JSON list of C-alpha atoms in Angstrom, two decimals:
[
{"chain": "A", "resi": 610, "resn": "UNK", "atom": "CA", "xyz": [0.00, 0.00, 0.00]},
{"chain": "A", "resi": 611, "resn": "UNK", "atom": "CA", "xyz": [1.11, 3.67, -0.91]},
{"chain": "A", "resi": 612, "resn": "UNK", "atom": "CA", "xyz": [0.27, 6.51, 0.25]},
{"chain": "A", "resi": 613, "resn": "UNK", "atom": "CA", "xyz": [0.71, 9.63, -2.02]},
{"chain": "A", "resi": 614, "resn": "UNK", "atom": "CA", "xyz": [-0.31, 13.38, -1.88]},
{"chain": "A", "resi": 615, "resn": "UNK", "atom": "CA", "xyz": [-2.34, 15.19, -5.21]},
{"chain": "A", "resi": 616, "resn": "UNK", "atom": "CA", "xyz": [-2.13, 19.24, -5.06]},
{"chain": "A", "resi": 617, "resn": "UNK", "atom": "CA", "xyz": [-4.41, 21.42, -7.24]},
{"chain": "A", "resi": 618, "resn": "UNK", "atom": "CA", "xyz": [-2.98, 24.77, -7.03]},
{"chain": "A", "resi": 619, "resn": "UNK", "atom": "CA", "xyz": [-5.23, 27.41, -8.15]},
{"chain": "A", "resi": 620, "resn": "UNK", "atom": "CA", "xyz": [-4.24, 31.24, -8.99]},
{"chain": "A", "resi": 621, "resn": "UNK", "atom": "CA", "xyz": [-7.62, 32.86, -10.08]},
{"chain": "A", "resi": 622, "resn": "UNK", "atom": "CA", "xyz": [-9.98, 30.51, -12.32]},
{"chain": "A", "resi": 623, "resn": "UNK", "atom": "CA", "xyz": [-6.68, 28.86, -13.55]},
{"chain": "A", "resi": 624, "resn": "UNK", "atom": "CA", "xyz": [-4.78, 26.05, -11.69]},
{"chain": "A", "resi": 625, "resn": "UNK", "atom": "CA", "xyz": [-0.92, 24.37, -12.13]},
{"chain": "A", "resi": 626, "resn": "UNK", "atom": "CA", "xyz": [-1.07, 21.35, -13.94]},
{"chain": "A", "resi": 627, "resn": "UNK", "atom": "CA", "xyz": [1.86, 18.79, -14.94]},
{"chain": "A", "resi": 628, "resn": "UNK", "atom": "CA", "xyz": [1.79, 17.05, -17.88]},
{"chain": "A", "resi": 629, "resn": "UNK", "atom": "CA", "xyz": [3.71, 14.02, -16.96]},
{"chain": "A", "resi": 630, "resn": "UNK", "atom": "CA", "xyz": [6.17, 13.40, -19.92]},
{"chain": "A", "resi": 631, "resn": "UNK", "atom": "CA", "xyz": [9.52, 13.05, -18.56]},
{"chain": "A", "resi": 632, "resn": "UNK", "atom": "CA", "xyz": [9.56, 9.89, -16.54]},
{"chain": "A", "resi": 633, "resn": "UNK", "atom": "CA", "xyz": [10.68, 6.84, -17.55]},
{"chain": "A", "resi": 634, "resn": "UNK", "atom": "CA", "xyz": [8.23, 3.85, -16.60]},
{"chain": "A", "resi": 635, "resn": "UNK", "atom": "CA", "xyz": [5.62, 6.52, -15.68]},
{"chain": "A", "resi": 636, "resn": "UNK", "atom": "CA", "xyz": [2.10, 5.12, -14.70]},
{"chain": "A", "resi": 637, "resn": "UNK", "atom": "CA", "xyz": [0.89, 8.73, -15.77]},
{"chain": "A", "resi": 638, "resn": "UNK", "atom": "CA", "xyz": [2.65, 8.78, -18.81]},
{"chain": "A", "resi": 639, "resn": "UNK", "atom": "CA", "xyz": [0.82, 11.13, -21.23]},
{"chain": "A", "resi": 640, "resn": "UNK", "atom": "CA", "xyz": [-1.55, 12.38, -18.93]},
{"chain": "A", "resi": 641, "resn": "UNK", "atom": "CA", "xyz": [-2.74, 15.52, -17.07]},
{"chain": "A", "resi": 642, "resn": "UNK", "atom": "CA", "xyz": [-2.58, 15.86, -13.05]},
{"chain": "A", "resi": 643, "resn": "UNK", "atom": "CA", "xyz": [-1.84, 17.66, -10.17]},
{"chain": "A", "resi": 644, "resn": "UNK", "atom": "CA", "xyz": [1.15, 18.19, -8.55]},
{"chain": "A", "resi": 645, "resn": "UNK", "atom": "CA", "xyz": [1.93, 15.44, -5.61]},
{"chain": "A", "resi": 646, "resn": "UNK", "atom": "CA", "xyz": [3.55, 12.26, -4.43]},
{"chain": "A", "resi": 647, "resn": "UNK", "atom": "CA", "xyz": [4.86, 9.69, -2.30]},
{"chain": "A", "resi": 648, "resn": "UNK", "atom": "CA", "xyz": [4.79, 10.33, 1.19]},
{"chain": "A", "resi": 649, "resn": "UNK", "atom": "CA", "xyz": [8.45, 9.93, 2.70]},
{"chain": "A", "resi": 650, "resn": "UNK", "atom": "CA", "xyz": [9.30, 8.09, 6.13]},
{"chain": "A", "resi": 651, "resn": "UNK", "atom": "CA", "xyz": [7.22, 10.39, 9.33]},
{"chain": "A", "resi": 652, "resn": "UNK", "atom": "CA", "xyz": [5.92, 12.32, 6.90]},
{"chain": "A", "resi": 653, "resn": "UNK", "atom": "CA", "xyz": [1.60, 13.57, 7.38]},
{"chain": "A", "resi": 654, "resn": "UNK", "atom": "CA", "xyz": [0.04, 14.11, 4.62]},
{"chain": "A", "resi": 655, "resn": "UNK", "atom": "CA", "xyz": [0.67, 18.36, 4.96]},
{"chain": "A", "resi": 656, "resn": "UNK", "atom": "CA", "xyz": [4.05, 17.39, 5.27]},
{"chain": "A", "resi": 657, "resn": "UNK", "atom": "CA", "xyz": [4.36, 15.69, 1.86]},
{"chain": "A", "resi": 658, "resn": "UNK", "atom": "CA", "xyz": [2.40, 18.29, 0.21]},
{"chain": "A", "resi": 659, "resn": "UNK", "atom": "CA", "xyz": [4.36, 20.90, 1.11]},
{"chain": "A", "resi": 660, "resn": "UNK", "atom": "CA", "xyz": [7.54, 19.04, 0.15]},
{"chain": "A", "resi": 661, "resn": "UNK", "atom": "CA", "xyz": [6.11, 17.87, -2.88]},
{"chain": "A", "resi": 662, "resn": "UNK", "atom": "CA", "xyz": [4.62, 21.02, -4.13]},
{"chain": "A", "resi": 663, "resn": "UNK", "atom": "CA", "xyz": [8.27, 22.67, -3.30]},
{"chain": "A", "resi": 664, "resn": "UNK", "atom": "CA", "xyz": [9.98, 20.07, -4.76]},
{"chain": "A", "resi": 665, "resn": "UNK", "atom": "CA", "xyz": [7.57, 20.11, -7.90]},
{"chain": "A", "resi": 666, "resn": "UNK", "atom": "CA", "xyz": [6.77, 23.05, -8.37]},
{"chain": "A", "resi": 667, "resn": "UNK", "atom": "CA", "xyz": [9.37, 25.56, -6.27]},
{"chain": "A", "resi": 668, "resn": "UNK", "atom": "CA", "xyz": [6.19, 27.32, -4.93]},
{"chain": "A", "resi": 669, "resn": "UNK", "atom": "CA", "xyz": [6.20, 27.84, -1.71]},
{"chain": "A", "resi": 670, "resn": "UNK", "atom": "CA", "xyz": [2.31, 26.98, 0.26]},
{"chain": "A", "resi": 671, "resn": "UNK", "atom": "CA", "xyz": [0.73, 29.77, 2.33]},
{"chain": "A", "resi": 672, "resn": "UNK", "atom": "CA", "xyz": [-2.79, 28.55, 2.05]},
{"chain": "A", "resi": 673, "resn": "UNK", "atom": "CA", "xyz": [-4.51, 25.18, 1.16]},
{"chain": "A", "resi": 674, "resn": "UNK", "atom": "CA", "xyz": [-7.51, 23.03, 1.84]},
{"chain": "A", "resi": 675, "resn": "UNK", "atom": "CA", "xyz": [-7.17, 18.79, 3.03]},
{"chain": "A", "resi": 676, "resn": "UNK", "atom": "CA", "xyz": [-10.25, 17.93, 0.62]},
{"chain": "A", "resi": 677, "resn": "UNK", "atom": "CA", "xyz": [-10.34, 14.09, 0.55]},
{"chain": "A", "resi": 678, "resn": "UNK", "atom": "CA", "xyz": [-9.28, 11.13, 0.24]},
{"chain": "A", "resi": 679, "resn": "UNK", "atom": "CA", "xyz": [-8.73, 8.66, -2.83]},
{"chain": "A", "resi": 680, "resn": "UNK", "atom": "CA", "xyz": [-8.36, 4.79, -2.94]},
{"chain": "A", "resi": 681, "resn": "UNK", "atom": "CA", "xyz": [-6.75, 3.65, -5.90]},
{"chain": "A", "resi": 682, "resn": "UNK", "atom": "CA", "xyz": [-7.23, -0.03, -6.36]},
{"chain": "A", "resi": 683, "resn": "UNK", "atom": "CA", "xyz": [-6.13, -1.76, -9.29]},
{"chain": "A", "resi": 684, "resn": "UNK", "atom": "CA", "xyz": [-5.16, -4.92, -10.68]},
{"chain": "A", "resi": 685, "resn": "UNK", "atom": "CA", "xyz": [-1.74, -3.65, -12.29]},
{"chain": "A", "resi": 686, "resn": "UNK", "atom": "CA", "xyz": [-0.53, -1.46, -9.68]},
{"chain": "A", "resi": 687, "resn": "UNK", "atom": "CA", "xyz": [-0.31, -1.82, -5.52]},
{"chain": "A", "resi": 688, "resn": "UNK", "atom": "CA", "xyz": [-3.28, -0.12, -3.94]},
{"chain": "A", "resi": 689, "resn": "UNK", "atom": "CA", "xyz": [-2.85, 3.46, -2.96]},
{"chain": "A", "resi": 690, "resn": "UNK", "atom": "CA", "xyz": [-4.63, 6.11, -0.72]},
{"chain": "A", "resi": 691, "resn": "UNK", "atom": "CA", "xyz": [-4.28, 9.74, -2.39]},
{"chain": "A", "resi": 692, "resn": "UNK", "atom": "CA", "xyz": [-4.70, 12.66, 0.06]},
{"chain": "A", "resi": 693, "resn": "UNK", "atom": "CA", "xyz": [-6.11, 15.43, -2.10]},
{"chain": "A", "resi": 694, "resn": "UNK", "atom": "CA", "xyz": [-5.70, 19.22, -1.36]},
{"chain": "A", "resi": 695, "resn": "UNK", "atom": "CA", "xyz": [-6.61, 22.00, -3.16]},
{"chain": "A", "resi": 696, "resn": "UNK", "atom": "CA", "xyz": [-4.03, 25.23, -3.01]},
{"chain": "A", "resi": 697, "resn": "UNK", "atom": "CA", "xyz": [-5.38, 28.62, -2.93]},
{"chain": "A", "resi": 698, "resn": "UNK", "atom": "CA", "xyz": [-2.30, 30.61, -1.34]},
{"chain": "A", "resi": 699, "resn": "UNK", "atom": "CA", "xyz": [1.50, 30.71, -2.64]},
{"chain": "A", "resi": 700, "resn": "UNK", "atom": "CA", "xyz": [4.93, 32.31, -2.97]},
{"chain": "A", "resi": 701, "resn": "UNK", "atom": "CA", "xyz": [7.43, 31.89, -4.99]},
{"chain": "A", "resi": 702, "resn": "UNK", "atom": "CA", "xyz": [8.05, 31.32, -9.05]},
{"chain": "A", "resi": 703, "resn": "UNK", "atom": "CA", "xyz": [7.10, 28.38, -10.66]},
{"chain": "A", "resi": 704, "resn": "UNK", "atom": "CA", "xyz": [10.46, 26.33, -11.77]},
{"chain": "A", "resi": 705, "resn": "UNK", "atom": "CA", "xyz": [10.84, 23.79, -14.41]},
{"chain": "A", "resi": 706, "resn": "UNK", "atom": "CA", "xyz": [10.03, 20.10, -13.33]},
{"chain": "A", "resi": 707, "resn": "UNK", "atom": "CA", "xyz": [11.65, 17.10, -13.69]},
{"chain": "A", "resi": 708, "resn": "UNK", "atom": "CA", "xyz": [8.77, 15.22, -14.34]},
{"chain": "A", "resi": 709, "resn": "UNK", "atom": "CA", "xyz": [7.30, 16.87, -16.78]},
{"chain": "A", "resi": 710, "resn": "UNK", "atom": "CA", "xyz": [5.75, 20.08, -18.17]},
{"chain": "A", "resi": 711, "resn": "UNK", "atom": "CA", "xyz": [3.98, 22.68, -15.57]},
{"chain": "A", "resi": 712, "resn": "UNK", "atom": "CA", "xyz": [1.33, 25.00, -16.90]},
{"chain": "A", "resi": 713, "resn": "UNK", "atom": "CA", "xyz": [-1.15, 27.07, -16.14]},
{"chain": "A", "resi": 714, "resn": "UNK", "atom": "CA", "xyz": [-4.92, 26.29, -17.25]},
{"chain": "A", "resi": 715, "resn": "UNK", "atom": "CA", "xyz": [-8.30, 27.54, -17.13]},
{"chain": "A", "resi": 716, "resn": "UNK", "atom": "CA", "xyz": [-10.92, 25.75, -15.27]},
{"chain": "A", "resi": 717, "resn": "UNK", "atom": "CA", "xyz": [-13.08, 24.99, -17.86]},
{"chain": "A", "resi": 718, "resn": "UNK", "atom": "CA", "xyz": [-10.42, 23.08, -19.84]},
{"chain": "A", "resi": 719, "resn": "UNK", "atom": "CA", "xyz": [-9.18, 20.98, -17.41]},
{"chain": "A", "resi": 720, "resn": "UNK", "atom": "CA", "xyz": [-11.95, 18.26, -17.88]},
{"chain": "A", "resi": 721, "resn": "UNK", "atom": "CA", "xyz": [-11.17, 17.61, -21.47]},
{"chain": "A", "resi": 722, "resn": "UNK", "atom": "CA", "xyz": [-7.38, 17.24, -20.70]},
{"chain": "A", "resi": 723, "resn": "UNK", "atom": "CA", "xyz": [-5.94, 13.37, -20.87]},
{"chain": "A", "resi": 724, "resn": "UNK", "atom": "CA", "xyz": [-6.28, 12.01, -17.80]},
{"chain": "A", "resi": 725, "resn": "UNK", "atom": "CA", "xyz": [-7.29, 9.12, -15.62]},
{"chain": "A", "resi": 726, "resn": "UNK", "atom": "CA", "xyz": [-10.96, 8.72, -16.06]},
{"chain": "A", "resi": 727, "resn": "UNK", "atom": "CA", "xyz": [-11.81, 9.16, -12.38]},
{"chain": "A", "resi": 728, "resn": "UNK", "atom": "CA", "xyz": [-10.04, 12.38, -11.90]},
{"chain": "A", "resi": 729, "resn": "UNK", "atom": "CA", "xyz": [-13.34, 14.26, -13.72]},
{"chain": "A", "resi": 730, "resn": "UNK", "atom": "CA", "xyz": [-15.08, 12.48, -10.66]},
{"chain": "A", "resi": 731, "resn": "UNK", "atom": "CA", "xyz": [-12.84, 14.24, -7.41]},
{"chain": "A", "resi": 732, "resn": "UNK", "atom": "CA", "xyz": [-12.75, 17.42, -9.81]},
{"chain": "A", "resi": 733, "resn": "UNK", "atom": "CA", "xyz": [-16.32, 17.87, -10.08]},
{"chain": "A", "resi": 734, "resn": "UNK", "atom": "CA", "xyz": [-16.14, 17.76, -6.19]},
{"chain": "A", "resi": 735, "resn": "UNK", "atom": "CA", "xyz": [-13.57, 20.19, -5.81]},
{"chain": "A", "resi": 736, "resn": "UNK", "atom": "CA", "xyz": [-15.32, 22.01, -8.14]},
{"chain": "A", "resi": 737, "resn": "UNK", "atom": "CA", "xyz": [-18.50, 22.18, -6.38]},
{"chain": "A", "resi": 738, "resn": "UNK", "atom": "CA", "xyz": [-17.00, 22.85, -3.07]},
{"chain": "A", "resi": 739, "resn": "UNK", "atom": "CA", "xyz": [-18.35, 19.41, -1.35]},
{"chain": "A", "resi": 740, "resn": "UNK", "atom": "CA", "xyz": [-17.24, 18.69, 2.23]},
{"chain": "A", "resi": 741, "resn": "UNK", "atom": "CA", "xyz": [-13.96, 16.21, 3.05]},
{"chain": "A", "resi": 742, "resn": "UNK", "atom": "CA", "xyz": [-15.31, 12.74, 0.94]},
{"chain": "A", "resi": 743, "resn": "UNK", "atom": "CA", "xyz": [-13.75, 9.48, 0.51]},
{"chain": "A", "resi": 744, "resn": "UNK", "atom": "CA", "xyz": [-14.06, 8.43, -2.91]},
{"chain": "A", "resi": 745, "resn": "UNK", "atom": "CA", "xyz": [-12.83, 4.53, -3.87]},
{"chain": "A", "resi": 746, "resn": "UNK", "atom": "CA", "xyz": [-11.58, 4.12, -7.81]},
{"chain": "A", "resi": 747, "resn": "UNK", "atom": "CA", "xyz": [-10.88, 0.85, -8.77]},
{"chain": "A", "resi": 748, "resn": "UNK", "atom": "CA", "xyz": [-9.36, -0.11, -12.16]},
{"chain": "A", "resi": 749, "resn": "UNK", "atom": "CA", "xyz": [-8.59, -2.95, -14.77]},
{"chain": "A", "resi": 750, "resn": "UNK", "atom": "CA", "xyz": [-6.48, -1.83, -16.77]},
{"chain": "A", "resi": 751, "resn": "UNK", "atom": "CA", "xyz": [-7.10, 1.91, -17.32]},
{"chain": "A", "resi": 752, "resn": "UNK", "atom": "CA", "xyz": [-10.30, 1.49, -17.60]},
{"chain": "A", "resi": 753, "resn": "UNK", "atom": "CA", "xyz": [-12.85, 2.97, -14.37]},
{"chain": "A", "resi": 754, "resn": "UNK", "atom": "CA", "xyz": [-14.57, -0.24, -13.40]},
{"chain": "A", "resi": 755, "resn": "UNK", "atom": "CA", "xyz": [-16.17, 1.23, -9.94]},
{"chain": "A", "resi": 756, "resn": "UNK", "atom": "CA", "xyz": [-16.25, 4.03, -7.83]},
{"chain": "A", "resi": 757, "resn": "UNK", "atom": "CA", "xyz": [-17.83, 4.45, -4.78]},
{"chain": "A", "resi": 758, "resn": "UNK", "atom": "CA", "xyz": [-18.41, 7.92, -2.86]},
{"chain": "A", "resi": 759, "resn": "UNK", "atom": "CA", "xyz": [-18.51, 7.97, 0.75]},
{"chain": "A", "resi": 760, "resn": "UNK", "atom": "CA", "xyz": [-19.88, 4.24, 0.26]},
{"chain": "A", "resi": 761, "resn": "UNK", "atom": "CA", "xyz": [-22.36, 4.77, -2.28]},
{"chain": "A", "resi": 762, "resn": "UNK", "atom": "CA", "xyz": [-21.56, 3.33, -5.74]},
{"chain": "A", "resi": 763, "resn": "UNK", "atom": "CA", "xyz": [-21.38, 5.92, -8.63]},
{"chain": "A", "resi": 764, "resn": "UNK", "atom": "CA", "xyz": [-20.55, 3.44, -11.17]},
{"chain": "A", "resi": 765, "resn": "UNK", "atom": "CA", "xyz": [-19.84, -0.65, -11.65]},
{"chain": "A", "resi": 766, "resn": "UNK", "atom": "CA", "xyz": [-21.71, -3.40, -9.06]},
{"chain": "A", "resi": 767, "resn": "UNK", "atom": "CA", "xyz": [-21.31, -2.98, -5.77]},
{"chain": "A", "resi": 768, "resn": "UNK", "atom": "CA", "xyz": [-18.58, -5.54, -4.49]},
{"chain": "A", "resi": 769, "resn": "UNK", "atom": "CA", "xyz": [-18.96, -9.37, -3.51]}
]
């Protein structure tokens, strides 16, 4: 099990996105996300997303939300719980990253950007401001088989 960090940092209607082309072997090869992840020994979750986003990023945080959290359970990779937060405060510049390209874009685009299919799910809920959640996404492949929302099921049969 893995636990990892995923940072939307907003400026305006516009947030920081990384398009993950850099990385050799790269689950998220290709795609779209935030900014985030893997939690380091001792580390709590505000912990690794400050070092992450730093590290990432070279913005420094001043003000950020602890919005949810996501299971990732699939049948290629180990399971992992994502602790979401959404940035609304910073300093710094934004540097070049190592794992790919960094850029700015507009709400309404980030939707229709390649990305895992259950992302539009936990950005919807951002988007609508909903309370702390716990959302389960559970994959074959790359496809979205199930998800399941503070225990209700949004898509797939519930579990045996």
């Amino acid at each position: 099990m893995i636990n990892t960090t995923l940072c939307y940092i907003r400026d305006g209607e516009n947030y920081l996105m990384l398009h993950r082309t850099k990385k050799k072997n790269d689950i998220n090869q290709d795609k779209w996300i935030g900014v985030g992840g893997k939690f380091e020994d001792k580390e709590s979750p505000e912990d690794c997303m400050r070092r992450e986003v730093w590290e990432e990023t070279g913005l420094t945080i001043t003000d950020y939300r602890y919005r949810g959290l996501v299971t990732f359970v699939s049948d290629r990779y180990a399971t992992e719980y994502m602790h979401l937060f959404t940035i609304d405060g910073f300093s710094g510049q934004v540097k070049e990253c190592d794992e790919g390209d960094l850029e700015w874009i507009p709400k309404e685009k980030l939707l229709s950007l390649p990305s895992w299919e259950g992302d539009a799910i936990f950005l919807n809920l951002m988007f609508r401001d909903e309370p702390f959640f716990s959302l389960k996404l559970r994959y074959v492949g790359d496809t979205l088989a199930e998800a399941v929302l503070n225990g209700s099921h949004l898509k797939g049969a519930p579990e045996a």
